[in-house]
Coordinates of C-alpha atoms in Angstrom, one line a residue:
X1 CA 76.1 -131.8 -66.9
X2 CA 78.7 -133.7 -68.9
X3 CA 77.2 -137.3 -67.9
X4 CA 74.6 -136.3 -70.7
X5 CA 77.0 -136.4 -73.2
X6 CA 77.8 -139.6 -73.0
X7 CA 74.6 -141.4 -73.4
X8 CA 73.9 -139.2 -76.8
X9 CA 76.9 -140.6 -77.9
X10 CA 76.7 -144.6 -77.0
X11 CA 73.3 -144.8 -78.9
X12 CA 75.0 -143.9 -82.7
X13 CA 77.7 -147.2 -81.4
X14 CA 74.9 -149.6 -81.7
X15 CA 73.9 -148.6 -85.2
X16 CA 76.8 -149.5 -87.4
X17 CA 76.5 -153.0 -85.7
X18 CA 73.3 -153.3 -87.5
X19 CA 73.7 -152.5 -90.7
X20 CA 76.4 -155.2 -90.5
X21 CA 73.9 -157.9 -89.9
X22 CA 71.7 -157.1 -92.7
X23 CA 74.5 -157.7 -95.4
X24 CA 74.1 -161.3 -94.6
X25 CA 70.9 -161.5 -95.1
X26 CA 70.7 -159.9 -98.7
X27 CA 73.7 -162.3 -99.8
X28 CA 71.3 -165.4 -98.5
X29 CA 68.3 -164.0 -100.5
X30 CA 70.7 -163.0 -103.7
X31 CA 72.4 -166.4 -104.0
X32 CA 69.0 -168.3 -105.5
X33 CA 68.7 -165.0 -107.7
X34 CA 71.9 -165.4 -108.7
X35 CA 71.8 -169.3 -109.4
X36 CA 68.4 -168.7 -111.3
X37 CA 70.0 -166.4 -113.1
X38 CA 73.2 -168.4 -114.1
X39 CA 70.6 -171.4 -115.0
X40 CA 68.6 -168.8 -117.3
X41 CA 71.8 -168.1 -119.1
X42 CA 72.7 -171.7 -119.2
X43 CA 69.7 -172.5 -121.1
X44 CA 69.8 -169.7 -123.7
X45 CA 73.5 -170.4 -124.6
X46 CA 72.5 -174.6 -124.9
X47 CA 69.8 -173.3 -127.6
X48 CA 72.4 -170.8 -129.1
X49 CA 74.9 -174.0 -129.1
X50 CA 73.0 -176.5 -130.8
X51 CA 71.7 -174.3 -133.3
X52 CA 75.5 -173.4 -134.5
X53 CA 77.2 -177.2 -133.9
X54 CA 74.2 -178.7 -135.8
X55 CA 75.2 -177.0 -139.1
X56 CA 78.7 -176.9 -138.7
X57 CA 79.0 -180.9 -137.5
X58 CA 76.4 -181.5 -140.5
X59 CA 79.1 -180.2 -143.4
X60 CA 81.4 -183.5 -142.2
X61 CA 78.7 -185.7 -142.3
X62 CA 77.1 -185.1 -146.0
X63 CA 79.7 -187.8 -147.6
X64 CA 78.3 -190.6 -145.0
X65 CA 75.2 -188.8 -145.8
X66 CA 75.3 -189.9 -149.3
X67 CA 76.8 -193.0 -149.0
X68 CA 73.6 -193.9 -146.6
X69 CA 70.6 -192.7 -148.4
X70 CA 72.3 -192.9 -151.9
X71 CA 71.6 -189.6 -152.9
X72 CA 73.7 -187.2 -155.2
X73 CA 75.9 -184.4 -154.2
X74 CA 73.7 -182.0 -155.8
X75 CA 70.7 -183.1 -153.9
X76 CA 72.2 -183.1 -150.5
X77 CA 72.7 -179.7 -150.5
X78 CA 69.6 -179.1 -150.2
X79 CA 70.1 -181.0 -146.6
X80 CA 72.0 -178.0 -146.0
X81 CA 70.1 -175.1 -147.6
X82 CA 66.9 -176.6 -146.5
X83 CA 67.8 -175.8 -143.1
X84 CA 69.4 -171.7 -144.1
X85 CA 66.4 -170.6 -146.0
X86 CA 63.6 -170.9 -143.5
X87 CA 66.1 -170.1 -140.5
X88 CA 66.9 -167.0 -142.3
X89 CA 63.4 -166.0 -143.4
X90 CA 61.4 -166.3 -140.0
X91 CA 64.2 -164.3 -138.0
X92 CA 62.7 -161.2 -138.7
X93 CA 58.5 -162.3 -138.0
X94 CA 59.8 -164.0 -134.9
X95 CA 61.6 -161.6 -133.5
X96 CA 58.1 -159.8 -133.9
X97 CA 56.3 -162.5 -132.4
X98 CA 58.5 -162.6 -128.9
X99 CA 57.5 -159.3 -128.4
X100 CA 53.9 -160.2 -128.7
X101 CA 53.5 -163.3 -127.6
X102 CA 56.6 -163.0 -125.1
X103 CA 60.6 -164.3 -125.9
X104 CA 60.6 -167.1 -123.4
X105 CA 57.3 -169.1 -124.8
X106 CA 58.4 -168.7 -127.9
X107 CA 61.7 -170.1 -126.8
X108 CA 60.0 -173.0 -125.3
X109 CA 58.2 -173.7 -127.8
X110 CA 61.0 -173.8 -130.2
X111 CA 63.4 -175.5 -128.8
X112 CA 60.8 -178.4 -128.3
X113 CA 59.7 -178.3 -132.2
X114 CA 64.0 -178.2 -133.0
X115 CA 64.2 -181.4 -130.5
X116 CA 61.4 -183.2 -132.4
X117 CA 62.2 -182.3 -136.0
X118 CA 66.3 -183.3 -134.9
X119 CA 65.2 -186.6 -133.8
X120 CA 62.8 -186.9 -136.8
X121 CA 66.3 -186.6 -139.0
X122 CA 68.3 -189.2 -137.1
X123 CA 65.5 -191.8 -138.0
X124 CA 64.5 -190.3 -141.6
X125 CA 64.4 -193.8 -144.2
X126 CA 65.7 -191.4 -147.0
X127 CA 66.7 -188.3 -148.1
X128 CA 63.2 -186.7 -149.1
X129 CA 62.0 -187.1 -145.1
X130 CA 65.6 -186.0 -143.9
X131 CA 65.1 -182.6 -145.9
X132 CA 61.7 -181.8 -145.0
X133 CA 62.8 -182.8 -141.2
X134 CA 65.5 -180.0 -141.8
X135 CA 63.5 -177.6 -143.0
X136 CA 61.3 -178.1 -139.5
X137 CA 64.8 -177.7 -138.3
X138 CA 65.5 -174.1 -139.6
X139 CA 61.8 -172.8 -138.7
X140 CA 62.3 -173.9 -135.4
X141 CA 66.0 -172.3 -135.4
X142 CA 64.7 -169.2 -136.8
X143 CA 62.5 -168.8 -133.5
X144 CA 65.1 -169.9 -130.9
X145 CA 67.7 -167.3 -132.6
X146 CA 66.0 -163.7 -131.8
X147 CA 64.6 -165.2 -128.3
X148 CA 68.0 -165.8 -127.0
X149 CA 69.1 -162.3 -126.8
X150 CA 65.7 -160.8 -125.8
X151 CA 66.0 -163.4 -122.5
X152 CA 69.2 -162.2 -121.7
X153 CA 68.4 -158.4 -122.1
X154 CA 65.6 -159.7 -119.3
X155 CA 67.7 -161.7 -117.2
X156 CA 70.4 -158.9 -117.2
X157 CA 68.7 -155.1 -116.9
X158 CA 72.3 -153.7 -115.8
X159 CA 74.3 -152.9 -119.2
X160 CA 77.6 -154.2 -117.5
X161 CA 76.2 -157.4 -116.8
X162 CA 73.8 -158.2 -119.6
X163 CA 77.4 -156.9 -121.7
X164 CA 79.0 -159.8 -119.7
X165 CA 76.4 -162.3 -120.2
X166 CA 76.6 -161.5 -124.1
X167 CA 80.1 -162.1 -123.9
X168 CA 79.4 -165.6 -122.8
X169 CA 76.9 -166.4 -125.5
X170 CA 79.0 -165.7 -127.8
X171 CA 81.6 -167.5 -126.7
X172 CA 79.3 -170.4 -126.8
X173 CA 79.1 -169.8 -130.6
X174 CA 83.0 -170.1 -130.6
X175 CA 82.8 -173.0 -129.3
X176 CA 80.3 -174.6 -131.2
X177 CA 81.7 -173.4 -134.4
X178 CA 85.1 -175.5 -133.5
X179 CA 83.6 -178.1 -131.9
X180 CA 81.1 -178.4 -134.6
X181 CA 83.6 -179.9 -137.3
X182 CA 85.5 -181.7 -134.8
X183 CA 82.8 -183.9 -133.2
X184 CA 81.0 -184.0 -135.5
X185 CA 83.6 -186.1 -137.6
X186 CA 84.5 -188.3 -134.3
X187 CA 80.5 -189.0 -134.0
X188 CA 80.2 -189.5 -137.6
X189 CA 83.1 -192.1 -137.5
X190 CA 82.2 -194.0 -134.0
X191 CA 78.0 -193.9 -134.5
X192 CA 77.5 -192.6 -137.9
X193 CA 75.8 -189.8 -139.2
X194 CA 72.6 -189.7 -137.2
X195 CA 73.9 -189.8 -134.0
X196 CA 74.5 -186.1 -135.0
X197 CA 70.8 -185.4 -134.5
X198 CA 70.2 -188.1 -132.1
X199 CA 72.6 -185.9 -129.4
X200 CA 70.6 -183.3 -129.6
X201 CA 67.8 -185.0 -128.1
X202 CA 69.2 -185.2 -124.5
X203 CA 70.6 -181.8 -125.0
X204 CA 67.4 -180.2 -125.8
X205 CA 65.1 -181.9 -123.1
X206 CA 68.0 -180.8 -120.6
X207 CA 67.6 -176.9 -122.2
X208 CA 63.9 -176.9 -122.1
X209 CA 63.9 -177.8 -118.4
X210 CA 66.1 -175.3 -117.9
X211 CA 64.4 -172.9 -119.3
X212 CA 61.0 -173.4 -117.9
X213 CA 62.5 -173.5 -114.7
X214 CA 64.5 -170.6 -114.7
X215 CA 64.0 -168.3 -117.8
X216 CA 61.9 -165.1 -116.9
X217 CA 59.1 -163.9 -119.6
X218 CA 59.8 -160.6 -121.3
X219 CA 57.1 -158.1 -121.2
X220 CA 54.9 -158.1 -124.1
X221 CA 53.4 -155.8 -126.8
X222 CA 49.6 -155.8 -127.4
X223 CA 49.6 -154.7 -130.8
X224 CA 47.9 -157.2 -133.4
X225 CA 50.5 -159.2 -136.1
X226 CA 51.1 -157.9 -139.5
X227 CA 50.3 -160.5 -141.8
X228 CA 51.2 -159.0 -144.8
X229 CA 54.5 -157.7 -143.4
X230 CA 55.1 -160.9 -142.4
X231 CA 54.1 -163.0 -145.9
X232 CA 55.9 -160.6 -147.4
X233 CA 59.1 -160.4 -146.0
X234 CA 59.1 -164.3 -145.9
X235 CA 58.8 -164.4 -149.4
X236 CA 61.7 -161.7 -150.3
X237 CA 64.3 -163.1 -147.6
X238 CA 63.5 -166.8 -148.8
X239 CA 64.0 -165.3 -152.2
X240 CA 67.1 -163.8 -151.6
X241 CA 68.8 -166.6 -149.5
X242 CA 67.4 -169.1 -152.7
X243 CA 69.0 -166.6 -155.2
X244 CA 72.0 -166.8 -153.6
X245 CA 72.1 -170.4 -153.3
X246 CA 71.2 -171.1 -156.5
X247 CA 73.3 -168.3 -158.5
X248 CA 76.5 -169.8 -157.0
X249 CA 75.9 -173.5 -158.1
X250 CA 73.8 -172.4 -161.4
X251 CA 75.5 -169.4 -162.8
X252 CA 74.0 -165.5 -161.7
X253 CA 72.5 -165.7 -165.2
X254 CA 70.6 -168.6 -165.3
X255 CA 67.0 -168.7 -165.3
X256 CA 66.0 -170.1 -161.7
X257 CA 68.3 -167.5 -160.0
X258 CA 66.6 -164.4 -162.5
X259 CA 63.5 -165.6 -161.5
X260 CA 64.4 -165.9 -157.8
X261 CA 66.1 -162.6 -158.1
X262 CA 62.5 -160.8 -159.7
X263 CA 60.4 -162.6 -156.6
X264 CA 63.0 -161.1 -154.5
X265 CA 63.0 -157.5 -155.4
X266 CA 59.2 -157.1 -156.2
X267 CA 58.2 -158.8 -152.5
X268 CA 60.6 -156.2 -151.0
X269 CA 59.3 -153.4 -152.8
X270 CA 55.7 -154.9 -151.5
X271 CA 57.1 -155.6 -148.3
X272 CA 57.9 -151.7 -147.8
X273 CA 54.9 -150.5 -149.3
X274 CA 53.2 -152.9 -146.8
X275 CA 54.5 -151.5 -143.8
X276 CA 54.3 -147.7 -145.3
X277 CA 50.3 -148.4 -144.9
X278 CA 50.0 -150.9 -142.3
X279 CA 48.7 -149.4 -138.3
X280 CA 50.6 -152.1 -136.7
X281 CA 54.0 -152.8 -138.8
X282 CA 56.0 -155.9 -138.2
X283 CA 59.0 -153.9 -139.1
X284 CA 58.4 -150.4 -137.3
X285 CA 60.6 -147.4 -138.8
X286 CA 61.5 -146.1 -135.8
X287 CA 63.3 -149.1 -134.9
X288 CA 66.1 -147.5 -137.6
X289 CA 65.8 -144.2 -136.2
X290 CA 68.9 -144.9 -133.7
X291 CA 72.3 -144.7 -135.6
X292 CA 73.7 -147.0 -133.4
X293 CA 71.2 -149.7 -133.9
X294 CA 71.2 -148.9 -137.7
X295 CA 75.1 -149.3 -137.9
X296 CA 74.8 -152.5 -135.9
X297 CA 73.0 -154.1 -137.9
X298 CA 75.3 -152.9 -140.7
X299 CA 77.8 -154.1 -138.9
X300 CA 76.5 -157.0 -138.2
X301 CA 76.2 -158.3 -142.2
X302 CA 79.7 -157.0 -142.8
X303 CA 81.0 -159.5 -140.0
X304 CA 79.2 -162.5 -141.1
X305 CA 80.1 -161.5 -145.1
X306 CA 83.7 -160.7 -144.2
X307 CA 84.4 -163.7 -141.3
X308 CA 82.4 -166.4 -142.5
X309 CA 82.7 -166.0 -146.5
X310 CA 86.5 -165.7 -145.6
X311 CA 86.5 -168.9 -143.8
X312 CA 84.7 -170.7 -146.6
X313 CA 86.5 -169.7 -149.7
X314 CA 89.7 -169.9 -147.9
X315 CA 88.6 -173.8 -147.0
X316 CA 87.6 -174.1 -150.9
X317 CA 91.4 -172.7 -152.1
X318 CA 93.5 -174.9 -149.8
X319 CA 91.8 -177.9 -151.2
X320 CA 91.9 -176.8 -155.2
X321 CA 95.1 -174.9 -155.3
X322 CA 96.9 -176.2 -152.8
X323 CA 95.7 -179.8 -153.5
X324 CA 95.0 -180.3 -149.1
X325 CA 92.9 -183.2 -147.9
X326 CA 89.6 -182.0 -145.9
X327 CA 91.7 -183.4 -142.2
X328 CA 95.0 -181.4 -143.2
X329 CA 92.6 -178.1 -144.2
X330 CA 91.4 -178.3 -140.9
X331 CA 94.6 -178.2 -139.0
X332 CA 95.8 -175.3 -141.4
X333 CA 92.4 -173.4 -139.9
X334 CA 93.5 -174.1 -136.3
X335 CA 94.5 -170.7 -136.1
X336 CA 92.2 -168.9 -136.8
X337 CA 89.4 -171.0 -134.9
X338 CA 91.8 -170.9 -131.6
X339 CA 92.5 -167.3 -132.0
X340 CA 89.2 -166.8 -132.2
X341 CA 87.3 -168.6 -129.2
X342 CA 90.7 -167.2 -127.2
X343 CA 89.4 -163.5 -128.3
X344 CA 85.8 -164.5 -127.7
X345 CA 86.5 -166.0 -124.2
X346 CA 89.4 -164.0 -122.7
X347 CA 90.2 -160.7 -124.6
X348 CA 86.3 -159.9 -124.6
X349 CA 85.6 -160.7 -121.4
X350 CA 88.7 -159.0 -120.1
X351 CA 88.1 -155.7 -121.8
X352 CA 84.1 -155.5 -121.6
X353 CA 84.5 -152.6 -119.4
X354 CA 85.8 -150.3 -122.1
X355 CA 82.7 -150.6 -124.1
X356 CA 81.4 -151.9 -127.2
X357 CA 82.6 -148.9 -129.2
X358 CA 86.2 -150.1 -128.3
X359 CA 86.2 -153.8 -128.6
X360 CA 84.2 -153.2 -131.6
X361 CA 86.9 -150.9 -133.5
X362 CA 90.0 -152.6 -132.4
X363 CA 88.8 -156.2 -133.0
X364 CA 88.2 -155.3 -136.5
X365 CA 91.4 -153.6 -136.7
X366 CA 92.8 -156.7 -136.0
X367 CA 91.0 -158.5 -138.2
X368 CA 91.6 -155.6 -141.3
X369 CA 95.4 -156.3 -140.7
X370 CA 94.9 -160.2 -140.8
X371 CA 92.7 -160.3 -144.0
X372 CA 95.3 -157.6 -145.6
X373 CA 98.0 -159.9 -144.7
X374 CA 96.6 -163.1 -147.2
X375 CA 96.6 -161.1 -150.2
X376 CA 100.7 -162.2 -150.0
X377 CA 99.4 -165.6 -150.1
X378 CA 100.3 -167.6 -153.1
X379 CA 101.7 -171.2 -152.8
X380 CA 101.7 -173.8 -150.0
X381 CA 105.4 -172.1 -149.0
X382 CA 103.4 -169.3 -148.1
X383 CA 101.9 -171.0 -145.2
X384 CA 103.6 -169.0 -142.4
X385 CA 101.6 -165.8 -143.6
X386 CA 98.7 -167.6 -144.0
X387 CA 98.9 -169.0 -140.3
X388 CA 99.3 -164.9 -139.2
X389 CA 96.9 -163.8 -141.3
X390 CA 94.4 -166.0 -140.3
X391 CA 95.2 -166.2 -136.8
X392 CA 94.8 -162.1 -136.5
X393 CA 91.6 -162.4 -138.5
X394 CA 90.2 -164.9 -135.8
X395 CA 90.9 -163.0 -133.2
X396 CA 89.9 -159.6 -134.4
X397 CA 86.7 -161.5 -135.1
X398 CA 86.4 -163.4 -131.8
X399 CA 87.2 -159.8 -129.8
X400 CA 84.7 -157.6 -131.3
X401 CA 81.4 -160.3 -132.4
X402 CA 80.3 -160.6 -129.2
X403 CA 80.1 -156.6 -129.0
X404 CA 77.6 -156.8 -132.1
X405 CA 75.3 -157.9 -130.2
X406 CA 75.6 -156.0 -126.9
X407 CA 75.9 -152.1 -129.3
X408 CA 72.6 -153.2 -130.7
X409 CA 70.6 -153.9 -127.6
X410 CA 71.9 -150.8 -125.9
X411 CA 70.6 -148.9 -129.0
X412 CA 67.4 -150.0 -129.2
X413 CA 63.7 -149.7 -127.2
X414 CA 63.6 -152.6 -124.8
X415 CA 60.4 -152.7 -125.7
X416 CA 61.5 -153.7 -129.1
X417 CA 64.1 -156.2 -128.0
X418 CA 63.0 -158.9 -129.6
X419 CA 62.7 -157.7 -133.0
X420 CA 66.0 -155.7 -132.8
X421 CA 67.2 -159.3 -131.8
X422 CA 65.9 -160.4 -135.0
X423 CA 66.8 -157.9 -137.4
X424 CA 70.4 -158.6 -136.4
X425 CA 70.4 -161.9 -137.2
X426 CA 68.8 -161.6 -140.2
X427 CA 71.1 -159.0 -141.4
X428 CA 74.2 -161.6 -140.1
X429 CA 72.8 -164.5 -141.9
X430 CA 71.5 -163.0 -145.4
X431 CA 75.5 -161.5 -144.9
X432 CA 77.1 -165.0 -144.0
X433 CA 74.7 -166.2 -147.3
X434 CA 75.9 -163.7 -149.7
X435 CA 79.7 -163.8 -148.5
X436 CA 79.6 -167.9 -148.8
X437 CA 78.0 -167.8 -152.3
X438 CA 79.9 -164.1 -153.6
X439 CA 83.0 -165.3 -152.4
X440 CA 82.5 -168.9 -153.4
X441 CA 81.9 -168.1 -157.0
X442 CA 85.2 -165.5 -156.9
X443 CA 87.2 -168.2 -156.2
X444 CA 86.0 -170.4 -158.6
X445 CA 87.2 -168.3 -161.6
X446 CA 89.4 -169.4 -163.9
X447 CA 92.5 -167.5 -162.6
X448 CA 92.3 -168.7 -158.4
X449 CA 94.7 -166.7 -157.3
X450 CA 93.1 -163.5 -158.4
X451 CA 89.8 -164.9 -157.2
X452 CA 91.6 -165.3 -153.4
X453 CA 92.7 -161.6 -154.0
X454 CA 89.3 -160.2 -155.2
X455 CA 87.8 -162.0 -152.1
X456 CA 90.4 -160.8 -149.5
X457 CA 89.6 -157.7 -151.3
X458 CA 86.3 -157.5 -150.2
X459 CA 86.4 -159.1 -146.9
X460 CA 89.1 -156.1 -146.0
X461 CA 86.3 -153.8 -147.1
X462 CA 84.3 -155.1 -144.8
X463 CA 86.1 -155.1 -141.6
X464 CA 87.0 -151.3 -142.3
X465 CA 83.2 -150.3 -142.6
X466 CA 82.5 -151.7 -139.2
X467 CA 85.7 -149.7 -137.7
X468 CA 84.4 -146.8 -139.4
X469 CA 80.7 -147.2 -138.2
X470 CA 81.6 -148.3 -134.7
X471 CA 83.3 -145.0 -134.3
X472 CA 81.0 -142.5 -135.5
X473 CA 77.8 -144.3 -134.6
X474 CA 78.5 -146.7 -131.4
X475 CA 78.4 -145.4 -127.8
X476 CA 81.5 -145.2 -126.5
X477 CA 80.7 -146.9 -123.2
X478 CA 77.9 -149.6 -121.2
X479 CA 74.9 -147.0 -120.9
X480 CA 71.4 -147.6 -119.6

């Protein structure tokens, strides 16, 4: 009776060798998965990129600018601003609008209408058609924005991952953000100016096949489009932006910015009551009923007030008190630009796994003790504390930006992805607006040094608000 046994027990042999065989299979079938997916990244981070090189690389170009087209100073501004207002004012209505009408075709369609308008500015015959071609610009930036993080949420449903992925786009705007000054300069000097625009032709052909190649469609919402939300809250963000704008230049009391400043707050007072009454609100509340998301997005304006106002008025001091040429202000900034791609691309990445509440909290530690550091700057012999403080700004910014982003996806309805994208990023840019043109005008007072004080100040404040949100309102790990 003990050959029976045996036989009972040679069947169970046979079935690990099985299960062995099938891991094969699954790799074969996950490596085009996994390529599509790389290629769907790809193409979301070369929209992100060209969006953020294209401003920064345009800022070195405005002096050939005006020696081209023979324009004044004052007027070619408005090649800049021209491009901010609209990008900032359709970020909210199109992060709506992905949701409805689905983030990838609106990608798509964007990034074609960016590719058009940027070649439309590398052959514009004057500065009238080379404003209006970047104000096409901004619109079609202010769709592409929102849509890039709603594509990735898609293309990455495990929190790790899409954590990851995030990581990487924002990396990408490091880079671009160096790079930006830098080529743009060496095309400016070997091309000229409109070569600027003219790259972004191949670029965006490249994306767009990408992107319909690879890219999946987010699920869609079937409610109908607020129109007066959206008119609305157009009107008070271009308002706002404007005021900004033009209170820096004009003077906070001057008759353009009051006037700017009453459109502003009587649009936003309609804009609420619009979406108090309306069945189908572009804004819904309950998109602020998560902390978390509402502290992003807090967050999220104190990062771009506090990183990029610093940058600026730093940029504006070393040229009027220090008496620095634009190339030597630009090597005094190499700190803080490599600091902060090296947080962006290694620290982050590295310590993803702890969570946004951690990066978040200790990157703008870093960045609190940076900032605190230049209020001991005075003269050019301070430059050593200037390199430091920078340098830990950068990097405190660089570690915990990308994590921005990722808190305020895991906080909000997927459903909602797109307009939480977009709310973001309109809360970053009306930040990065107000910082540039607060900050500008601080330093501009009569007495510099307390202007760099007053703004140091201020940008202190804000890296200690998101330290203090991030850890009362952030999750403290990746969660589904």
């Amino acid at each position: 009776m003990t050959p029976p046994p045996p036989p009972a027990v040679t069947p169970p042999t046979p079935t690990p060798a099985p299960p062995a065989a099938p891991p094969s299979l699954p790799s074969a079938d996950q490596a085009p998965a996994a390529r599509h997916t790389a290629l769907a990244l790809a193409a979301v981070c070369l929209g992100f990129f060209m969006i953020l090189l294209d401003g920064s690389a345009l800022n070195i170009a405005l002096p050939a600018i005006e020696r081209d087209v023979h324009g004044s100073m004052a007027a070619l501004q408005w090649v800049v601003t021209s491009y901010t207002i609209p990008l900032a004012a359709l970020l909210l209505t199109a992060g709506s609008i992905s949701d409805r009408w689905g983030a990838r075709r609106l990608f798509v369609s964007s990034l074609a209408a960016f590719t058009a308008a940027s070649l439309l500015c590398a052959l514009s015959p004057n500065l009238t058609v080379l404003v209006v071609a970047r104000f096409l610009q901004g619109i079609a930036a202010g769709g592409l924005l929102p849509t890039t993080l709603a594509i990735i949420a898609r293309t990455y449903p495990d929190p790790l991952e899409r954590a990851k992925a995030i990581t990487v786009w924002g990396a990408t705007g490091g880079l671009a953000l160096v790079a930006g000054p830098l080529g743009g300069g060496a095309l400016t000097e070997l091309f000229g100016w409109r070569s600027i625009f003219v790259i972004n032709v191949p670029v965006g052909l490249v994306t767009l096949h990408l992107a319909r190649r690879h890219a999946r469609e987010t699920p869609r919402r079937g409610s109908r489009a607020d129109l007066p939300g959206q008119l609305t809250g157009i009107t008070a963000l271009s308002a706002s932006v404007a005021y900004l704008i033009e209170g820096g230049s004009l003077g906070w009391a001057a008759p353009v910015p009051l006037l700017l400043l009453a459109v502003s707050v009587l649009t936003a007072v309609a804009f609420v009551a619009v979406e108090a009454r309306s069945p189908h609100p572009m804004l819904p509340p309950a998109v602020f009923r998560r902390a978390a998301f509402s502290a992003s997005v807090t967050n999220g304006f104190a990062f771009q007030f506090g990183g990029y106002g610093l940058q600026f008025m730093l940029a504006i001091y070393l040229q009027q008190r220090w008496g620095l040429s634009a190339e030597r202000t630009g090597v005094y900034f190499l700190p803080f630009s490599v600091a902060w791609v090296f947080g962006t691309i290694v620290l982050n990445r590295h310590l993803v796994h702890r969570g946004p509440r951690f990066l978040l909290w200790t990157g703008a530690l870093s960045s609190l003790v940076g900032s605190t550091l230049l209020l001991g700057v005075t003269d050019q012999g301070s430059w050593p504390l200037f390199a430091v403080g920078t340098g830990l700004t950068g990097l405190g910014c660089g570690v915990f930006s990308p994590s921005l982003n990722a808190a305020a996806l895991l906080a909000i309805d997927p459903a909602y992805a797109g307009l939480g994208s977009g709310v973001l990023n309109t809360a970053r840019q009306v930040g990065m607006a107000m910082g540039v043109a607060l900050l500008g005008s601080l330093i501009g007072m009569p007495d510099t040094l307390l202007g760099l004080r007053l703004s140091v100040v201020l940008v202190a404040l804000c890296f200690l608000a998101v330290i203090i949100l991030s850890i009362r309102y952030v999750p403290r790990k990746e969660t589904a």
